[in-house]
Short mmCIF file of C-alpha atoms in Angstrom, two decimals:
data_model
loop_
_atom_site.label_atom_id
_atom_site.label_comp_id
_atom_site.label_asym_id
_atom_site.label_seq_id
_atom_site.Cartn_x
_atom_site.Cartn_y
_atom_site.Cartn_z
CA LYS X 44 -15.35 2.74 14.99
CA ASN X 45 -17.13 3.76 17.93
CA ARG X 46 -17.43 6.97 19.78
CA LYS X 47 -14.06 5.92 21.29
CA GLY X 48 -12.15 5.80 17.56
CA GLN X 49 -12.12 2.00 18.50
CA ILE X 50 -12.44 -0.69 16.16
CA LYS X 51 -13.73 -3.68 17.87
CA LEU X 52 -14.26 -7.09 15.59
CA LYS X 53 -15.18 -10.95 16.54
CA LEU X 54 -12.87 -12.61 13.88
CA PRO X 55 -13.90 -16.19 13.89
CA LEU X 56 -11.14 -18.27 12.94
CA SER X 57 -10.41 -22.15 13.18
CA GLY X 58 -7.10 -24.50 12.21
CA ARG X 59 -5.13 -27.30 13.47
CA LEU X 60 -2.10 -25.83 15.27
CA ASP X 61 0.01 -28.73 14.23
CA ASP X 62 -0.98 -28.52 10.20
CA PRO X 63 1.91 -27.48 8.47
CA GLN X 64 -0.29 -25.48 5.73
CA PHE X 65 -1.71 -24.23 8.72
CA ASN X 66 -1.04 -19.52 8.92
CA LEU X 67 -2.90 -17.42 11.32
CA THR X 68 -2.40 -14.31 8.34
CA SER X 69 -4.40 -16.09 5.98
CA LEU X 70 -7.24 -17.13 7.77
CA ILE X 71 -7.31 -13.20 9.57
CA ALA X 72 -7.12 -11.57 5.78
CA GLY X 73 -9.69 -14.48 4.92
CA SER X 74 -11.38 -13.26 7.91
CA LEU X 75 -11.22 -9.97 7.04
CA ARG X 76 -12.40 -10.05 3.54
CA ASN X 77 -15.86 -12.22 5.11
CA ILE X 78 -16.27 -9.02 7.05
CA ALA X 79 -16.12 -6.57 4.21
CA THR X 80 -18.50 -8.77 1.72
CA ASN X 81 -20.77 -9.04 4.46
CA ALA X 82 -20.72 -5.00 5.24
CA ALA X 83 -20.89 -3.86 1.36
CA SER X 84 -23.67 -6.34 0.74
CA SER X 85 -26.09 -6.05 4.59
CA PRO X 86 -24.50 -3.05 6.36
CA PHE X 87 -27.58 -2.38 8.29
CA SER X 88 -27.09 -6.12 9.40
CA PHE X 89 -23.52 -5.66 10.02
CA ALA X 90 -23.94 -2.54 11.81
CA SER X 91 -26.68 -3.60 13.89
CA SER X 92 -24.33 -7.18 15.08
CA LEU X 93 -22.13 -4.95 16.31
CA ILE X 94 -23.98 -2.98 18.79
CA SER X 95 -25.73 -3.90 21.64
CA GLY X 96 -28.85 -2.62 22.44
CA VAL X 97 -29.62 -2.38 18.19
CA SER X 98 -31.49 -5.13 16.17
CA GLY X 99 -33.96 -5.43 12.72
CA GLY X 100 -31.12 -5.88 9.77
CA GLU X 101 -32.01 -5.36 6.79
CA LYS X 102 -35.22 -4.36 7.87
CA LEU X 103 -34.18 -0.94 8.72
CA ARG X 104 -33.39 -0.07 5.76
CA TYR X 105 -36.67 0.22 4.69
CA ILE X 106 -39.04 3.00 6.02
CA GLU X 107 -42.80 2.27 5.19
CA PHE X 108 -45.69 4.79 4.20
CA ARG X 109 -49.34 4.42 3.88
CA ASP X 110 -50.56 5.22 0.29
CA GLY X 111 -50.68 8.22 -1.09
CA ARG X 112 -49.28 10.08 2.32
CA ALA X 113 -45.84 11.71 3.62
CA ALA X 114 -46.53 11.04 7.13
CA LEU X 115 -44.39 8.96 9.41
CA THR X 116 -46.32 5.46 10.69
CA ASP X 117 -45.48 4.54 14.74
CA THR X 118 -44.08 1.75 13.23
CA ALA X 119 -41.43 3.88 10.63
CA LYS X 120 -40.81 6.09 14.14
CA LYS X 121 -39.22 3.15 15.87
CA LYS X 122 -37.71 2.38 12.88
CA LEU X 123 -35.85 5.28 12.53
CA GLU X 124 -34.66 5.47 16.36
CA THR X 125 -33.12 2.47 16.12
CA VAL X 126 -31.48 4.20 12.55
CA ARG X 127 -30.66 6.86 15.64
CA THR X 128 -28.93 5.11 18.14
CA LEU X 129 -26.75 3.07 15.58
CA LEU X 130 -25.85 6.45 13.68
CA TYR X 131 -25.41 8.00 17.62
CA LYS X 132 -23.30 4.21 18.01
CA ARG X 133 -21.02 4.66 15.20
CA PRO X 134 -20.37 8.34 14.44
CA LYS X 135 -18.48 7.83 11.41
CA LEU X 136 -21.35 6.52 9.73
CA ASN X 137 -23.43 9.25 7.49
CA LEU X 138 -26.83 8.01 5.99
CA VAL X 139 -28.38 8.68 2.41
CA LEU X 140 -31.95 8.68 2.46
CA THR X 141 -34.06 8.17 -1.12
CA GLY X 142 -37.33 8.30 -1.78
CA TYR X 143 -40.54 5.95 -3.54
CA ALA X 144 -43.51 6.24 -4.70
CA ALA X 145 -46.17 3.11 -5.47
CA PRO X 146 -47.56 4.53 -8.72
CA GLU X 147 -50.96 3.08 -8.38
CA LYS X 148 -51.85 2.72 -4.85
CA ASP X 149 -50.90 6.32 -4.50
CA ARG X 150 -52.58 7.55 -7.57
CA LYS X 151 -55.65 6.28 -6.29
CA ILE X 152 -55.81 8.43 -3.15
CA LEU X 153 -53.91 11.07 -4.34
CA THR X 154 -56.74 11.07 -7.06
CA HIS X 155 -59.67 11.25 -3.92
CA LYS X 156 -57.70 13.74 -2.00
CA MET X 157 -58.43 15.89 -5.36
CA LEU X 158 -62.34 15.25 -5.83
CA GLU X 159 -62.66 15.91 -1.64
CA LYS X 160 -60.60 19.38 -2.09
CA LYS X 161 -62.64 20.60 -5.35
CA ILE X 162 -66.12 19.56 -3.55
CA ARG X 163 -64.74 22.20 -0.93
CA LYS X 164 -63.13 24.62 -2.45
CA THR X 165 -66.23 25.01 -4.47
CA ARG X 166 -67.89 25.70 -0.96
CA GLN X 167 -65.47 27.89 -0.25
CA GLU X 168 -66.19 29.88 -3.53
CA ASP X 169 -69.99 29.61 -3.06
CA LEU X 170 -69.69 31.23 1.01
CA GLU X 171 -67.60 34.12 -0.80
CA GLN X 172 -70.20 34.93 -3.09
CA LYS X 173 -72.78 34.85 -0.49
CA ASN X 174 -70.89 36.60 2.25
CA ASP X 175 -68.80 39.30 2.86
CA LYS X 176 -66.55 38.20 4.90
CA GLU X 177 -63.58 36.08 3.80
CA PRO X 178 -64.76 32.50 4.04
CA PRO X 179 -62.25 29.55 6.01
CA GLU X 180 -59.58 28.74 4.57
CA LEU X 181 -59.93 25.19 2.74
CA GLU X 182 -58.94 22.56 5.26
CA ASN X 183 -61.51 24.53 8.27
CA ILE X 184 -64.49 23.82 6.09
CA GLU X 185 -66.84 22.00 7.18
CA LEU X 186 -70.10 19.73 5.47
CA THR X 187 -72.79 18.05 6.79
CA PRO X 188 -73.82 15.20 4.58
CA LYS X 189 -76.27 17.16 2.37
CA GLN X 190 -73.77 20.49 2.08
CA TYR X 191 -71.38 17.46 0.88
CA ARG X 192 -74.46 15.77 -1.78
CA LYS X 193 -75.01 19.55 -2.72
CA TYR X 194 -71.00 20.47 -3.85
CA LEU X 195 -70.62 16.63 -5.41
CA ARG X 196 -73.32 17.76 -7.73
CA TYR X 197 -71.83 20.74 -8.25
CA VAL X 198 -68.69 19.32 -9.27
CA TYR X 199 -70.06 16.40 -11.05
CA LYS X 200 -72.00 18.33 -13.13
CA LYS X 201 -68.30 20.99 -14.10
CA GLU X 202 -65.84 18.08 -14.57
CA VAL X 203 -68.80 15.39 -16.20
CA ARG X 204 -71.21 16.69 -17.41
CA THR X 205 -69.67 19.61 -19.00
CA LYS X 206 -66.84 18.19 -20.73
CA GLU X 207 -69.06 14.98 -21.99
CA HIS X 208 -71.92 17.00 -22.85
CA ALA X 209 -73.76 14.74 -21.00
CA GLN X 210 -76.99 14.80 -19.85
CA THR X 211 -78.65 12.29 -17.30
CA PRO X 212 -81.12 10.45 -18.24
CA ARG X 213 -84.76 12.09 -17.02
CA GLY X 214 -85.62 10.05 -13.99
CA GLU X 215 -82.09 8.68 -13.17
CA ARG X 216 -80.43 9.69 -10.31
CA LEU X 217 -76.83 9.24 -10.16
CA THR X 218 -75.06 7.76 -6.23
CA GLU X 219 -72.48 9.32 -4.32
CA LYS X 220 -70.05 6.27 -5.17
CA GLU X 221 -71.42 6.67 -9.22
CA MET X 222 -70.80 10.39 -9.45
CA LYS X 223 -67.28 10.54 -7.66
CA GLU X 224 -66.58 7.49 -9.88
CA LYS X 225 -66.86 9.24 -13.00
CA ILE X 226 -65.70 12.43 -11.74
CA LYS X 227 -62.30 10.64 -10.57
CA GLN X 228 -62.19 9.72 -14.53
CA HIS X 229 -61.55 13.18 -15.35
CA LEU X 230 -59.03 13.99 -13.11
CA THR X 231 -55.11 12.95 -13.41
CA VAL X 232 -52.36 12.69 -10.51
CA GLU X 233 -49.58 13.66 -12.71
CA GLU X 234 -45.79 11.96 -12.46
CA ALA X 235 -44.23 14.82 -10.84
CA GLN X 236 -46.92 14.76 -7.96
CA LEU X 237 -46.16 11.52 -7.16
CA ARG X 238 -42.02 12.60 -7.52
CA GLN X 239 -43.19 15.49 -4.52
CA LEU X 240 -44.56 12.78 -2.40
CA ALA X 241 -41.67 10.38 -2.70
CA LYS X 242 -39.87 13.93 -1.96
CA GLN X 243 -42.04 14.85 1.02
CA ARG X 244 -41.56 11.27 2.50
CA MET X 245 -37.80 11.49 2.16
CA ASN X 246 -37.72 14.70 4.15
CA ASN X 247 -39.77 14.36 6.45
CA VAL X 248 -37.47 11.13 7.59
CA LYS X 249 -34.57 13.34 7.68
CA ASN X 250 -36.87 16.14 10.03
CA PHE X 251 -36.94 13.06 12.13
CA MET X 252 -33.84 11.78 12.53
CA LEU X 253 -32.59 15.22 12.63
CA GLN X 254 -34.65 15.99 15.90
CA ASP X 255 -32.59 14.15 17.72
CA ASP X 256 -29.60 16.43 18.46
CA ARG X 257 -26.75 13.94 18.85
CA ILE X 258 -26.99 13.53 14.77
CA PRO X 259 -25.90 16.46 12.69
CA GLY X 260 -27.15 17.44 9.80
CA LYS X 261 -23.91 17.24 8.00
CA ARG X 262 -24.28 13.57 8.53
CA ILE X 263 -27.73 12.99 7.01
CA PHE X 264 -28.26 13.34 2.76
CA THR X 265 -31.20 12.61 0.53
CA SER X 266 -30.65 11.42 -2.72
CA ARG X 267 -32.67 11.41 -6.34
CA ALA X 268 -34.19 8.19 -7.74
CA GLU X 269 -33.88 7.51 -10.75
CA SER X 270 -37.34 5.44 -10.97
CA LEU X 271 -40.37 6.41 -9.20
CA SER X 272 -41.00 3.17 -7.44
CA PRO X 273 -38.20 1.32 -5.80
CA PRO X 274 -36.17 -1.65 -7.96
CA ASP X 275 -35.78 -3.55 -5.12
CA PRO X 276 -38.65 -2.90 -2.05
CA GLY X 277 -36.93 -5.79 0.14
CA GLY X 278 -40.17 -7.56 0.30
CA PHE X 279 -42.32 -4.17 1.91
CA THR X 280 -44.63 -1.87 -0.10
CA PRO X 281 -42.91 0.63 -2.66
CA ALA X 282 -44.03 3.42 -0.85
CA GLN X 283 -41.44 3.83 0.94
CA VAL X 284 -37.86 5.62 1.73
CA GLN X 285 -34.97 3.54 1.51
CA LEU X 286 -31.92 4.08 3.61
CA ASP X 287 -28.00 3.53 3.30
CA LEU X 288 -25.02 3.54 4.97
CA GLN X 289 -21.75 5.33 3.92
#
């Protein structure tokens, strides 16, 4: 139904009026069955075909994210703005959100973030020991290239050499890249962290949708995925939120 409570459908009918087998009721019923099938199998294509100014079809269903991140991209926002219009013009439709992760790629970025956090945390603890005042918040810690290498070595010593009881051979000095790779081997991104990332993505989509006062919160639902990555990513990156119309 549109905002006036009307249902407007275009029913393609064809047949010969002089045919004894011609039956208008059967033609209409068959056309309605086809429409119902299309609405169930491709809801976004079906819904957007009924509304002028709304395009995108089934692509609207897939909201992609950058690896290891939950922030909405500009492309994602444009898709969601279109979905907002669709929901506004069809007030009886509800939206169900399901968040997913791309395990391998998301783990790689999250591991890198864990390493960077450890480096800054080490700097923060060092400042706390040397100064009486409170050190800056972790996200406000700034490091010069020289300081970065210094605290990277501290983290390397703690995460690698201590755990492996290994010593760097005399005369050998690992590069930053080599130290980082060895540290990352000791960092673990648990499945729970990936599920939390998928949840953050889903919540960010929901919050963006609800920034439009025309869309009440009772029309947006969230669903916990059974699998970490989507069974059918639709040709898009698995780091996504899938939308379903009900």
